[in-house]
Short mmCIF file of C-alpha atoms in Angstrom, two decimals:
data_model
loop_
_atom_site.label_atom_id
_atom_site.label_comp_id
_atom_site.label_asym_id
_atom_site.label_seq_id
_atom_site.Cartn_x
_atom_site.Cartn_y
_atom_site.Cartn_z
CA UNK A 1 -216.83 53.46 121.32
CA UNK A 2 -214.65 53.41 124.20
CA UNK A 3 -213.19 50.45 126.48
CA UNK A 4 -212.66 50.74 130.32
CA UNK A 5 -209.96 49.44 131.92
CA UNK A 6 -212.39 46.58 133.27
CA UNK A 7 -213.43 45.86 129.67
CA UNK A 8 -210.10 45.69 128.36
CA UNK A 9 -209.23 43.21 131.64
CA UNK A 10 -212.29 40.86 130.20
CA UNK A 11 -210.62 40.82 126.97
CA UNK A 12 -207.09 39.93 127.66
CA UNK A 13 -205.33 37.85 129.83
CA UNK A 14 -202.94 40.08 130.94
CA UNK A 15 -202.45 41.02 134.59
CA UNK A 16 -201.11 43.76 136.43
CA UNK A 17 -198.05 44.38 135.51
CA UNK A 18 -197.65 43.27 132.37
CA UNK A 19 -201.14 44.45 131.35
CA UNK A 20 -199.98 47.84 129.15
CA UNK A 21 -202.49 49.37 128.70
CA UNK A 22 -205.29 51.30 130.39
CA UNK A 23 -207.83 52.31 128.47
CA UNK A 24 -209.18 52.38 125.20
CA UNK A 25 -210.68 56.20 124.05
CA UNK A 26 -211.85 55.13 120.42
CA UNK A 27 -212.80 51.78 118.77
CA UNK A 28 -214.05 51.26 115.11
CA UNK A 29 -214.43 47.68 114.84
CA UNK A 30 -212.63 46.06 111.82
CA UNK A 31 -210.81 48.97 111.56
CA UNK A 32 -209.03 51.64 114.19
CA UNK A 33 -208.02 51.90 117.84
CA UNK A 34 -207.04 54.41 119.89
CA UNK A 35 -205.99 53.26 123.35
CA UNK A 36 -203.51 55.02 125.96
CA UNK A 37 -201.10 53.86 128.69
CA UNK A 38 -199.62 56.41 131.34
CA UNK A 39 -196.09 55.92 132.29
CA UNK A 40 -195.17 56.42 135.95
CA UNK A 41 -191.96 56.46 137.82
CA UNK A 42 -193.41 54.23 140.30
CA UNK A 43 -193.12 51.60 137.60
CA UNK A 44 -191.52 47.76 138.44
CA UNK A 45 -189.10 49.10 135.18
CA UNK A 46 -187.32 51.83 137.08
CA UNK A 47 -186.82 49.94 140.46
CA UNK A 48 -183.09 49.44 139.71
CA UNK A 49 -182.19 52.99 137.90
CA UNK A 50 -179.10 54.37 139.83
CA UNK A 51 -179.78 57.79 141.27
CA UNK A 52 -177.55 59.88 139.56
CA UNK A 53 -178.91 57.98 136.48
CA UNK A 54 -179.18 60.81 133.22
CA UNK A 55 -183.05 61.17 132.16
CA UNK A 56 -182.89 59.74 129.29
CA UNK A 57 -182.04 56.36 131.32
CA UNK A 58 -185.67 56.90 132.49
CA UNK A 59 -186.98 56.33 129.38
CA UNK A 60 -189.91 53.51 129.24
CA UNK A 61 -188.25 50.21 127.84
CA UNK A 62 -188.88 49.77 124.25
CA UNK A 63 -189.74 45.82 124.93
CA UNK A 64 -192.76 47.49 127.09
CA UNK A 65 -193.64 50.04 124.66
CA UNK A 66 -193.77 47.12 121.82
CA UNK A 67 -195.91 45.27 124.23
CA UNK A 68 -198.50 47.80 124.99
CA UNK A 69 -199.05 49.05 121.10
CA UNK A 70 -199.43 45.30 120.58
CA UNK A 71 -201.99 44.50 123.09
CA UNK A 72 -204.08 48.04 121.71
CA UNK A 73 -203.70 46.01 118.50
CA UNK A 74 -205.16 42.57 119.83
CA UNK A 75 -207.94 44.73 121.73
CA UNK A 76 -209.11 45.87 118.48
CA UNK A 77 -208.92 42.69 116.06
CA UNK A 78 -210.80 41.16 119.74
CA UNK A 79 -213.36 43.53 119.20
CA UNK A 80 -213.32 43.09 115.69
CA UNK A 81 -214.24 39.73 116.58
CA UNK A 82 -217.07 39.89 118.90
CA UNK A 83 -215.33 38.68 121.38
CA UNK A 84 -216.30 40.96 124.01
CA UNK A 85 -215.22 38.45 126.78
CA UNK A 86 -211.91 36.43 126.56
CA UNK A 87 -212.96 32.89 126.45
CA UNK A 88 -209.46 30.72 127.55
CA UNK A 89 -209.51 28.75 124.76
CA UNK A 90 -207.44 30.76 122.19
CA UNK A 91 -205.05 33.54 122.50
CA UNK A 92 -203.85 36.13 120.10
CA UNK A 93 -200.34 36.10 119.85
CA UNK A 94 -197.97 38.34 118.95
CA UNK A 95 -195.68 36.79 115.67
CA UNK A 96 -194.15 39.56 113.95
CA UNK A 97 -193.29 43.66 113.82
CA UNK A 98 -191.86 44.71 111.05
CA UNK A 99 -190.57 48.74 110.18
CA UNK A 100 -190.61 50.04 113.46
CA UNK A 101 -189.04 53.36 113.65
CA UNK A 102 -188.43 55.46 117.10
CA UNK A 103 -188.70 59.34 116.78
CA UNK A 104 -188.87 59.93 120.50
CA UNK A 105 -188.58 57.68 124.02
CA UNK A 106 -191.11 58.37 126.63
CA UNK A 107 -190.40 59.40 130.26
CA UNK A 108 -192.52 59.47 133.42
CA UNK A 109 -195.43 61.45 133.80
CA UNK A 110 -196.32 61.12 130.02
CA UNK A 111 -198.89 59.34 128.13
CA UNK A 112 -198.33 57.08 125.68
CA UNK A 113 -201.13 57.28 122.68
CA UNK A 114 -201.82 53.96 120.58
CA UNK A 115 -203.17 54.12 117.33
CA UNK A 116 -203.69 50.72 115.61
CA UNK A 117 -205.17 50.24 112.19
CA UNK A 118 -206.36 46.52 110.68
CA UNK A 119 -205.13 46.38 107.66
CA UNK A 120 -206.08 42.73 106.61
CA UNK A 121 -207.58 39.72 108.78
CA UNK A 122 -207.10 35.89 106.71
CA UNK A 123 -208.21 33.19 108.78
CA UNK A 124 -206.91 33.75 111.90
CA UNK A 125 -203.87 35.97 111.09
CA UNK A 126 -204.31 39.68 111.17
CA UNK A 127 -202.07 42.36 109.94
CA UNK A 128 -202.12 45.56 111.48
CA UNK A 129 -200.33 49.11 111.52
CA UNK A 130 -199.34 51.51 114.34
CA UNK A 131 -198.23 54.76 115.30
CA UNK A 132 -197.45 56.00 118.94
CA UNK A 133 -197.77 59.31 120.28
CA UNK A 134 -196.77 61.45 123.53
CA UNK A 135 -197.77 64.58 124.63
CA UNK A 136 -199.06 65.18 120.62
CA UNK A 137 -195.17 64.14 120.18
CA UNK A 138 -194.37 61.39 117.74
CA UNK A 139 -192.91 58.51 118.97
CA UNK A 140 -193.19 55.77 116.72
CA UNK A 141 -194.39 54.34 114.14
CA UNK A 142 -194.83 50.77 112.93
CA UNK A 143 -194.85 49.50 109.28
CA UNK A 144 -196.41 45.80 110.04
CA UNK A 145 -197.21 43.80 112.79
CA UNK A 146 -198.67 40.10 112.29
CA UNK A 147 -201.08 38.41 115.48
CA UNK A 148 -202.18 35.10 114.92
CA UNK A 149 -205.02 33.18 117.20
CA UNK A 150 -203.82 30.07 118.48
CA UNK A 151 -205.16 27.48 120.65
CA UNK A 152 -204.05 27.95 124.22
CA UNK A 153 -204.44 24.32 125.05
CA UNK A 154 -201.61 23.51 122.31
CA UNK A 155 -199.25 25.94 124.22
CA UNK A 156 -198.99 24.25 127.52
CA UNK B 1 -196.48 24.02 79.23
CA UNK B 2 -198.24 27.52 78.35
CA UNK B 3 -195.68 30.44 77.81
CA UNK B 4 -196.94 33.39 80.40
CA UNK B 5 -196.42 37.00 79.00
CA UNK B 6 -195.50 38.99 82.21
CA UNK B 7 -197.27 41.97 82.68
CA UNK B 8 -194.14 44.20 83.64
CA UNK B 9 -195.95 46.42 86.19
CA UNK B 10 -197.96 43.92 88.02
CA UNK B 11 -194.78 41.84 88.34
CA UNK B 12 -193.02 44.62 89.73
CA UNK B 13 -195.65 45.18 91.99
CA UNK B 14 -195.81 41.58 92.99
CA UNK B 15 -191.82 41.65 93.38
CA UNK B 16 -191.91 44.58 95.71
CA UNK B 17 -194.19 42.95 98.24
CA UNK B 18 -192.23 40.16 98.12
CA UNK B 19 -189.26 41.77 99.11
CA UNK B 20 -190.34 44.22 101.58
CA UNK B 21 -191.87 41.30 103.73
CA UNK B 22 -189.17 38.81 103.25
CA UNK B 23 -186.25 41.85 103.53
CA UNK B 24 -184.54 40.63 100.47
CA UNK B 25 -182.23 42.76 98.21
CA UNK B 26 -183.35 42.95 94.97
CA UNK B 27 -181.06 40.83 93.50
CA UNK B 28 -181.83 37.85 95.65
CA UNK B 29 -185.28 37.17 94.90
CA UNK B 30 -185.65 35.61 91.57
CA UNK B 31 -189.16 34.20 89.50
CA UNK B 32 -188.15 30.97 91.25
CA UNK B 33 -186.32 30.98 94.32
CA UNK B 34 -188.89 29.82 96.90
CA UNK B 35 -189.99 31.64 99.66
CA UNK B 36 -189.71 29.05 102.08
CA UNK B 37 -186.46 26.78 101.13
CA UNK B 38 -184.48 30.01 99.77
CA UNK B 39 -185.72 32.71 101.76
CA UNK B 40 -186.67 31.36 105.07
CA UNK B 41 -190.61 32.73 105.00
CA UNK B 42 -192.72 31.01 107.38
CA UNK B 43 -196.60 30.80 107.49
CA UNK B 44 -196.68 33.88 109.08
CA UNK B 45 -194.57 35.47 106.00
CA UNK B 46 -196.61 34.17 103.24
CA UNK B 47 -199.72 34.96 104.69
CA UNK B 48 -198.60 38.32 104.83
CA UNK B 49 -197.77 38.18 101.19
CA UNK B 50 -200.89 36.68 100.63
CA UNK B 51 -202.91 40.05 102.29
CA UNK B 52 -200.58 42.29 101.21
CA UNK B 53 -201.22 40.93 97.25
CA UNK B 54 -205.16 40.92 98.12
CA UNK B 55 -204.38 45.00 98.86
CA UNK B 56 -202.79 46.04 96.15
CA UNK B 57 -205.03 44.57 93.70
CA UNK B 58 -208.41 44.25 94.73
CA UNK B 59 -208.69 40.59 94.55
CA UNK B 60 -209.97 38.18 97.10
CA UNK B 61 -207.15 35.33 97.61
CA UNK B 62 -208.33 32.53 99.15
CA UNK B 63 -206.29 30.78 101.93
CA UNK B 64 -206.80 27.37 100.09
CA UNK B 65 -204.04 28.83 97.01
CA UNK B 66 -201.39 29.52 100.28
CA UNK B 67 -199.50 26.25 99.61
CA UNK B 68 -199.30 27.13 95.53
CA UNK B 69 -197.71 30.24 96.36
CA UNK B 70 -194.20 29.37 96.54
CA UNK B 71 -191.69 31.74 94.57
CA UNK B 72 -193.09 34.57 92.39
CA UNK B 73 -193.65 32.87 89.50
CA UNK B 74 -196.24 30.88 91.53
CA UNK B 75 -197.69 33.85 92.78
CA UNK B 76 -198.03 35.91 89.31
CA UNK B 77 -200.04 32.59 88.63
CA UNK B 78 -202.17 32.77 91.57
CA UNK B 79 -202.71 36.83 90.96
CA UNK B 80 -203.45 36.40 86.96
CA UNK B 81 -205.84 33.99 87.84
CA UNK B 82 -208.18 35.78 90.58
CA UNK B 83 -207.85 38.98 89.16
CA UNK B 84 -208.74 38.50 85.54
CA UNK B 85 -211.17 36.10 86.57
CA UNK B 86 -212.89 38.70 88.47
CA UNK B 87 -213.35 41.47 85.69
CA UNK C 1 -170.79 25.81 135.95
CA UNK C 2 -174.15 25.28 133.79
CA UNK C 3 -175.99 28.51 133.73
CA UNK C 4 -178.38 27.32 136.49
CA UNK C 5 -175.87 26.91 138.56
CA UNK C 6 -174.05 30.05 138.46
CA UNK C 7 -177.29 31.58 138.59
CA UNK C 8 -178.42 30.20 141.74
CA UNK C 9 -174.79 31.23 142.70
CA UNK C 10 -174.47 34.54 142.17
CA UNK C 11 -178.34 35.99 141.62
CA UNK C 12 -177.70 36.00 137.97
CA UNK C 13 -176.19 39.66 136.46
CA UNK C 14 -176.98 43.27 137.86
CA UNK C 15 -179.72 45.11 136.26
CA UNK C 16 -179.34 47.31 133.83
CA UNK C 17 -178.53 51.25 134.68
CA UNK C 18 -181.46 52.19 132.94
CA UNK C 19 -184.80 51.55 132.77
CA UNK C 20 -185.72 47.83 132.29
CA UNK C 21 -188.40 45.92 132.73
CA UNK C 22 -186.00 43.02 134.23
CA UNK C 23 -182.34 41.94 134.00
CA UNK C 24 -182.74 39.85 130.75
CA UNK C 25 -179.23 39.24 130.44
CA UNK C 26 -177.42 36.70 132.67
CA UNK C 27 -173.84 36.05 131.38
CA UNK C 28 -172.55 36.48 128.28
CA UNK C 29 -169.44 35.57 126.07
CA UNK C 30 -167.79 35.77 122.56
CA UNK C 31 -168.03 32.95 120.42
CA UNK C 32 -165.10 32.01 118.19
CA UNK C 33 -166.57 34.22 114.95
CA UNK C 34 -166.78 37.11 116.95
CA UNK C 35 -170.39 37.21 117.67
CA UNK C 36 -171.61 37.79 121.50
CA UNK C 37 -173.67 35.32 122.89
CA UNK C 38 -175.77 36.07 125.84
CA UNK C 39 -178.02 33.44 128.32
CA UNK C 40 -180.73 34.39 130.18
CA UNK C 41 -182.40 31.64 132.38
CA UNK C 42 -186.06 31.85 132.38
CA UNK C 43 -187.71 32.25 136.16
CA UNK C 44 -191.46 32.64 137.14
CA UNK C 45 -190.66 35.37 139.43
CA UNK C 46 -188.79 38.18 137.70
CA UNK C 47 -190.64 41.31 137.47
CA UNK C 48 -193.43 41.07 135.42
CA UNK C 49 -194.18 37.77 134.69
CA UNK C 50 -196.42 37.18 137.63
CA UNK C 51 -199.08 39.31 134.55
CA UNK C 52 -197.85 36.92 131.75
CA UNK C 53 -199.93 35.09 132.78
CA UNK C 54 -201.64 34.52 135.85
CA UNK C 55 -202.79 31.05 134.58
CA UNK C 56 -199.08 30.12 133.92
CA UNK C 57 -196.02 31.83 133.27
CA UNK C 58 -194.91 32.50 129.46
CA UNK C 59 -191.63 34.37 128.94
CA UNK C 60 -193.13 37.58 126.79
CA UNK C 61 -191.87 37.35 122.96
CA UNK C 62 -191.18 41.07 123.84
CA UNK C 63 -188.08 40.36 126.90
CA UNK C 64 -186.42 37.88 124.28
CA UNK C 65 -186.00 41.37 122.87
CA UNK C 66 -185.13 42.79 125.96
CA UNK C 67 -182.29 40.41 126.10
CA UNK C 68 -181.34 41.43 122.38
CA UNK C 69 -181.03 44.80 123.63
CA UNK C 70 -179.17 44.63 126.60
CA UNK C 71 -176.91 42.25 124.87
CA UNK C 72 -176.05 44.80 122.52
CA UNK C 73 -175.93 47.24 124.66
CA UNK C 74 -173.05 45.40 126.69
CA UNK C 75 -171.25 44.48 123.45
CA UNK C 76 -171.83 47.99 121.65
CA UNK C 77 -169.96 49.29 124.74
CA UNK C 78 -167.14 47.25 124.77
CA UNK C 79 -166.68 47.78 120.85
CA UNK C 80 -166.74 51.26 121.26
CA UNK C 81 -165.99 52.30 124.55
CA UNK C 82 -167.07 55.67 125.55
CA UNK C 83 -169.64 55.40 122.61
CA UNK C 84 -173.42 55.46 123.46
CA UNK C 85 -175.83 53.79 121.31
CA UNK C 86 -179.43 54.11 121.19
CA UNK C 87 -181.81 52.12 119.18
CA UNK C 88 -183.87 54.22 116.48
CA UNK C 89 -184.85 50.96 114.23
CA UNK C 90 -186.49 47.62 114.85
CA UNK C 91 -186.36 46.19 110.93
CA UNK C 92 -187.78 43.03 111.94
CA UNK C 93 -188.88 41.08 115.07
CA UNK C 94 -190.05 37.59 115.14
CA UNK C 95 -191.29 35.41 117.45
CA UNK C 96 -191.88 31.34 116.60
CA UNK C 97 -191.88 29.82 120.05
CA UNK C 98 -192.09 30.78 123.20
CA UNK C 99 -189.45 30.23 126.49
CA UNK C 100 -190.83 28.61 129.73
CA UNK C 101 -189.14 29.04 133.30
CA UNK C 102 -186.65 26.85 133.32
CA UNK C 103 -185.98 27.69 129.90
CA UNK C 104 -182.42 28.99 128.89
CA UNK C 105 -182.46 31.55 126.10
CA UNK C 106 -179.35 31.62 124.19
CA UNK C 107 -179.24 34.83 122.26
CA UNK C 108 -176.48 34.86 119.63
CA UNK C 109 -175.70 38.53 118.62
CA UNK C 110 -173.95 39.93 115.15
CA UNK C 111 -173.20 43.67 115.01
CA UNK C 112 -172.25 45.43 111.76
CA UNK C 113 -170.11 48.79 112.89
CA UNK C 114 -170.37 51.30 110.62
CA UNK C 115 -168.15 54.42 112.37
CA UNK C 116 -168.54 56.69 109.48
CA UNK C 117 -172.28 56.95 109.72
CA UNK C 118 -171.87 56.25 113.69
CA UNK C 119 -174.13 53.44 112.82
CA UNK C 120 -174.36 49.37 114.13
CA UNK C 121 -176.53 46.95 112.43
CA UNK C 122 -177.38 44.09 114.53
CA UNK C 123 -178.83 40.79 113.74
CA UNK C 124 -179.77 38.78 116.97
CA UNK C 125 -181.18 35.05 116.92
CA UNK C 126 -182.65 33.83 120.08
CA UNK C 127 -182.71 30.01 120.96
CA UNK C 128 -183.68 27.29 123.39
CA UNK C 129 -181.67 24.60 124.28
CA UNK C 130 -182.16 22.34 121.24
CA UNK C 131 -180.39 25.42 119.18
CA UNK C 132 -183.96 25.83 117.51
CA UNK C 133 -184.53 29.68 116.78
CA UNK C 134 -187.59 31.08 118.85
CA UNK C 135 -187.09 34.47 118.01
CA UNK C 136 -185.05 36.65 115.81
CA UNK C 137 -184.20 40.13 115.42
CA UNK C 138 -182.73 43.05 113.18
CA UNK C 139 -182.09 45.95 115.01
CA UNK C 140 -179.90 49.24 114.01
CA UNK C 141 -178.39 51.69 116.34
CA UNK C 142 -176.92 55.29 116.20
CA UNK C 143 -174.93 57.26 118.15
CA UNK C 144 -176.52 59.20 120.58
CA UNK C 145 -177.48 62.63 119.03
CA UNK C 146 -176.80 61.82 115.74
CA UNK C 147 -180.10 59.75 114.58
CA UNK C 148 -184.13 60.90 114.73
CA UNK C 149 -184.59 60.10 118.00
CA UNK C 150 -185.26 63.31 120.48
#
């Protein structure tokens, strides 16, 4: 299955532009993602980069990078879920990465390619593994990451 | 107080996961230093011990046997328990 | 001057010269074992957070990070001047708590140089104002053109 970019919006909270990631090209519930995020130059995270900046100053910020292969992640324990709709009342959030190794940065007018895999869901924890991709290029790849659900009321 | 015999690969086994989730050197984790006290693990930690030991040997864990698992000792317990149990 | 203050001041620090999703750094200084220590003050309208969330505003566990980085960045070049660093490991990252606006972040920042290898292992421990840790990190670096990275 796939997820539109107004699926994924129904499913997490996240708005423009912290929302990483724009669509979702393969989904086996309970099991593996695939969901992809174009960079652009005409990004909020290269507003300030001086002009006679070197390219590899234009590569997209690790934190955001992170961010998006963990919100590919909560899109598929979500789905895993049957939570096709994001309800307000819990949020996944993001507690742990663990193992992540960078091959190669990604620069403008690339696509970054998610793959997420569940590896175990107890209670409301899940564990999950990722790799990242551009251009068929590998980018990274993540050992462990931990989300855990937790009630968005207790949060504010 | 029973004597356990260790079985020497599934405590390696268990050691291992232990170690690669709370980034210890192998000399710093012993059968009883605790996870929490001695190697500042968190819920998040030992619940990741807790699937990660589920993995590797086929055994359902559940969440109820979290607070027993405190150093490896505990969790060789927990493990010898659920898995012989199940065969 | 408290950090508020001087940010209200002086606009906080410059961004970054490269890519960033904000300027997560605000001032910084070394602490009598040798360790950088960098504040960020937490406001609703830097870049991005206006997404995180619309609902209310939640500092992302992923810009504490940001801050570890630049941090390190800063202090990696004042180590080693001339030397350029890039990140090609994230051992571990953990978030416990989140920062609000009007939340300082203290980021406290140990780097291990290792100029054989061209290597820095850094261990970076984010905290609020009660000196609770919200986040931590253990991050290793490599000279430019010398690790995995492309």
């Amino acid at each position: 299955m796939s997820l539109s970019t107004r699926d994924i919006k129904a499913m997490l909270p996240h708005r423009f532009p912290m929302l990483q990631v724009d669509r979702v090209t393969e989904l086996s519930p309970g099991r593996h993602i695939v969901a992809e995020k174009a960079v652009t130059g005409s990004e909020p995270c290269y507003a300030a980069v001086p002009d006679d900046a070197p390219q590899h100053a234009y590569a997209y910020p690790i934190s955001l990078m992170l961010e998006s292969l963990g919100q590919s992640g909560c899109l598929l324990w979500m789905q895993s879920l049957g939570r096709a709709a994001y309800e307000g009342r819990t949020a996944l959030i993001f507690g742990s990465a663990r193992g992540l190794r960078l091959t190669s940065r990604v620069l403008p007018g690339e696509v970054m390619r998610h793959q997420a895999w569940l590896t175990a869901v107890k209670g409301d924890t899940a564990i999950l593994r990722g790799e990242t991709t551009a251009a068929g290029r590998p980018v990274l790849t993540l050992e462990s990451m931990v989300a855990v659900q937790r009630d968005v009321t207790l949060l504010a | 107080m029973t004597t356990m015999t260790y079985d020497p690969t599934r405590l390696a086994q268990i050691r291992e996961i232990a170690l690669d989730v709370l980034e210890l050197e192998e000399d710093e984790l012993t059968m009883t230093s605790l996870f929490q006290e001695d190697h500042d693990a968190d819920s998040l930690r030992a619940i990741e011990i807790l699937a990660r030991i589920e993995k590797e040997f086929k055994v359902e864990i559940p969440q109820s046997e979290l607070p027993r698992m405190v150093n490896i000792e505990a969790v060789y317990a927990v493990v010898a328990e659920h898995a012989d149990r199940d065969e | 001057m408290s950090l508020i203050a001087e940010v209200l001041l002086h606009g906080g620090s410059p961004a970054p010269d490269v890519a960033a999703p904000l300027s997560a750094v605000d001032r910084t200084w070394t602490d009598p074992t040798g360790a950088l220590v960098a504040e960020k003050l937490v406001v609703a309208d830097d870049p991005y957070l206006e997404g995180h969330y619309p609902d209310g505003v939640i500092f992302p566990g992923v810009f504490s990070l940001e801050t570890a980085l630049q941090a390190t960045a800063q202090h990696l070049r004042a180590l080693r001047p001339g030397a350029d660093y890039e990140l090609t490991t994230i051992d571990s990252v953990r978030f416990t708590a989140p920062f609000r606006p009007g939340d300082v972040l203290r980021a406290t920042i140990e780097v291990g140089l290792d100029d054989r290898s061209g290597t820095a292992l850094v261990r970076c421990r984010c905290a609020g104002r009660d000196g609770a840790d919200r986040a931590t990190m253990r991050l290793r670096f490599t000279l430019r053109g010398t690790g995995p990275v492309a």
